[in-house]
Coordinates of C-alpha atoms in Angstrom, one line a residue:
M1 CA -0.2 14.2 -20.0
T2 CA -1.3 12.2 -17.4
P3 CA 1.6 10.0 -15.8
R4 CA 0.7 6.7 -15.8
L5 CA 2.1 2.7 -15.0
E6 CA 0.7 0.2 -16.9
W7 CA 1.0 -3.4 -17.6
P8 CA -1.0 -6.7 -17.9
G9 CA -3.7 -6.7 -15.2
F10 CA -2.7 -3.2 -13.5
R11 CA -2.7 0.3 -14.3
L12 CA -1.8 3.2 -11.7
D13 CA -2.8 6.6 -12.9
Y14 CA -2.1 10.3 -11.4
D15 CA -4.5 12.9 -12.5
E16 CA -5.3 16.1 -11.1
G17 CA -4.0 15.0 -7.1
V18 CA -5.7 11.8 -7.6
L19 CA -4.3 8.4 -7.8
G20 CA -6.1 6.0 -9.2
L21 CA -5.0 1.9 -8.9
R22 CA -7.0 -0.6 -10.9
W23 CA -6.6 -4.1 -11.1
S24 CA -8.5 -5.3 -14.1
Y25 CA -12.0 -7.0 -13.1
V26 CA -11.3 -7.0 -9.4
A27 CA -10.7 -3.6 -7.9
D28 CA -10.6 0.0 -8.5
L29 CA -9.1 2.6 -5.7
E30 CA -8.6 6.4 -6.4
V31 CA -7.3 8.0 -3.7
K32 CA -6.2 11.8 -3.0
A33 CA -2.5 12.0 -3.3
E34 CA -2.0 14.1 -0.1
R35 CA -3.4 11.1 2.0
C36 CA -0.3 9.3 0.4
I37 CA 2.5 8.9 3.5
E38 CA 4.2 6.1 1.8
A39 CA 5.4 5.3 -1.7
S40 CA 8.3 2.6 -1.9
L41 CA 9.6 0.2 -4.3
R42 CA 10.7 -2.8 -2.6
S43 CA 12.7 -5.4 -4.3
R44 CA 11.0 -8.7 -4.5
S45 CA 13.5 -11.0 -5.7
A46 CA 16.5 -12.2 -7.5
D47 CA 15.0 -11.5 -11.2
A48 CA 14.9 -7.8 -10.3
S49 CA 11.2 -7.6 -10.0
S50 CA 9.9 -5.1 -7.5
Q51 CA 6.8 -4.5 -5.4
L52 CA 5.1 -1.1 -5.3
V53 CA 3.9 -0.3 -1.6
F54 CA 1.8 2.6 -0.9
R55 CA 0.4 3.6 2.8
F56 CA -2.5 6.0 3.0
R57 CA -3.9 7.4 5.9
S58 CA -7.8 8.3 6.4
A59 CA -9.6 11.7 5.8
E60 CA -9.0 12.2 9.9
S61 CA -5.5 12.8 10.6
H62 CA -5.9 11.9 14.1
T63 CA -7.1 8.5 13.4
A64 CA -5.2 5.4 13.2
D65 CA -6.9 4.4 9.9
L66 CA -4.4 3.1 7.2
I67 CA -4.8 1.6 3.7
V68 CA -1.8 -0.4 2.8
V69 CA -1.7 -1.2 -1.2
R70 CA 1.2 -3.6 -3.0
A71 CA 1.4 -4.4 -6.2
D72 CA 4.1 -6.2 -8.2
V73 CA 6.1 -4.3 -10.8
P74 CA 7.7 -6.3 -14.0
T75 CA 11.1 -6.0 -14.1
A76 CA 10.8 -3.7 -17.5
Q77 CA 8.6 -1.7 -15.5
V78 CA 10.9 -0.8 -12.5
Q79 CA 12.6 2.3 -14.0
S80 CA 9.1 3.9 -14.8
A81 CA 8.0 3.1 -11.2
E82 CA 10.8 5.0 -9.6
Q83 CA 10.2 8.0 -11.8
F84 CA 6.3 7.7 -11.0
I85 CA 7.5 7.7 -6.9
A86 CA 10.0 10.5 -7.6
L87 CA 7.2 12.5 -9.3
L88 CA 4.8 11.8 -6.1
R89 CA 8.1 13.0 -3.9
R90 CA 8.0 16.2 -5.4
E91 CA 4.4 17.0 -6.1
H92 CA 3.3 15.8 -2.7
G93 CA 6.4 15.4 -0.2
V94 CA 5.4 11.6 -0.1
S95 CA 8.0 9.8 1.8
D96 CA 9.9 6.7 1.0
R97 CA 9.8 4.0 3.7
L98 CA 8.6 4.8 7.0
T99 CA 10.7 4.8 9.9
D100 CA 11.0 1.4 11.9
E101 CA 9.1 3.0 14.7
D102 CA 5.9 4.1 12.4
E103 CA 6.1 0.6 11.2
A104 CA 6.3 -0.8 14.9
T105 CA 3.1 0.9 15.6
E106 CA 0.7 -1.8 17.2
L107 CA -1.5 -3.3 14.6
E108 CA -5.2 -2.8 15.5
R109 CA -8.1 -4.6 13.7
V110 CA -10.8 -2.6 12.0
P111 CA -14.2 -3.8 13.0
A112 CA -16.3 -5.4 10.1
G113 CA -19.1 -2.7 10.1
A114 CA -16.6 0.3 10.2
A115 CA -16.1 3.1 7.6
G116 CA -12.6 1.6 7.2
W117 CA -13.3 -1.5 5.5
V118 CA -13.2 -1.8 1.9
L119 CA -14.4 -4.8 1.5
A120 CA -16.4 -6.9 4.4
P121 CA -17.3 -9.3 5.6
T122 CA -14.1 -11.8 5.7
G123 CA -14.5 -15.2 4.6
P124 CA -13.4 -18.1 7.0
A125 CA -10.1 -18.6 5.6
S126 CA -9.0 -15.0 5.9
E127 CA -10.1 -15.1 9.5
E128 CA -8.1 -18.2 10.3
L129 CA -4.8 -16.3 8.4
F130 CA -5.5 -13.2 10.7
S131 CA -5.6 -15.3 13.4
A132 CA -2.3 -17.4 12.4
V133 CA -0.5 -14.1 11.4
M134 CA -1.2 -12.3 14.8
H135 CA -0.1 -15.5 16.6
R136 CA 3.0 -15.7 15.0
I137 CA 3.8 -11.8 15.3
E138 CA 3.1 -12.4 19.0
N139 CA 5.6 -15.3 19.8
E140 CA 8.3 -13.9 18.0
S141 CA 7.8 -10.7 20.2
E142 CA 8.0 -13.0 23.1
N143 CA 10.9 -14.7 21.5
D144 CA 12.7 -11.5 21.0
A145 CA 12.1 -10.1 24.5
G146 CA 13.3 -13.2 26.4

């Protein structure tokens, strides 16, 4: 039996070492589970809903390419999501949340023409959001240092 999580608009399968993440009518992503460097379940709100977070490294382990995927988990599916993550940890040694050092790695923008892009090109609203987020991060870093 193939382990599967499913709720309206989303499905996550694990079959023969491949994770399949599918958002109905939006996107499909298949990634070898061996590329998964983090699988965690993070609490989102007081209603006990959560968010699945996966981080995948690129095929070349010496590169900084990283794919981060987040999927909201309904309250009724939280326990099943925990079991799914436990399976990934057992089968592939996938970590829970990465250390602060890993999360503090400098953010780098992947050039639009690079193979690391899943979707391209970005629209003006995305460009504006990216600039605003990077500006906020820079300001918070300066304020923390001062």
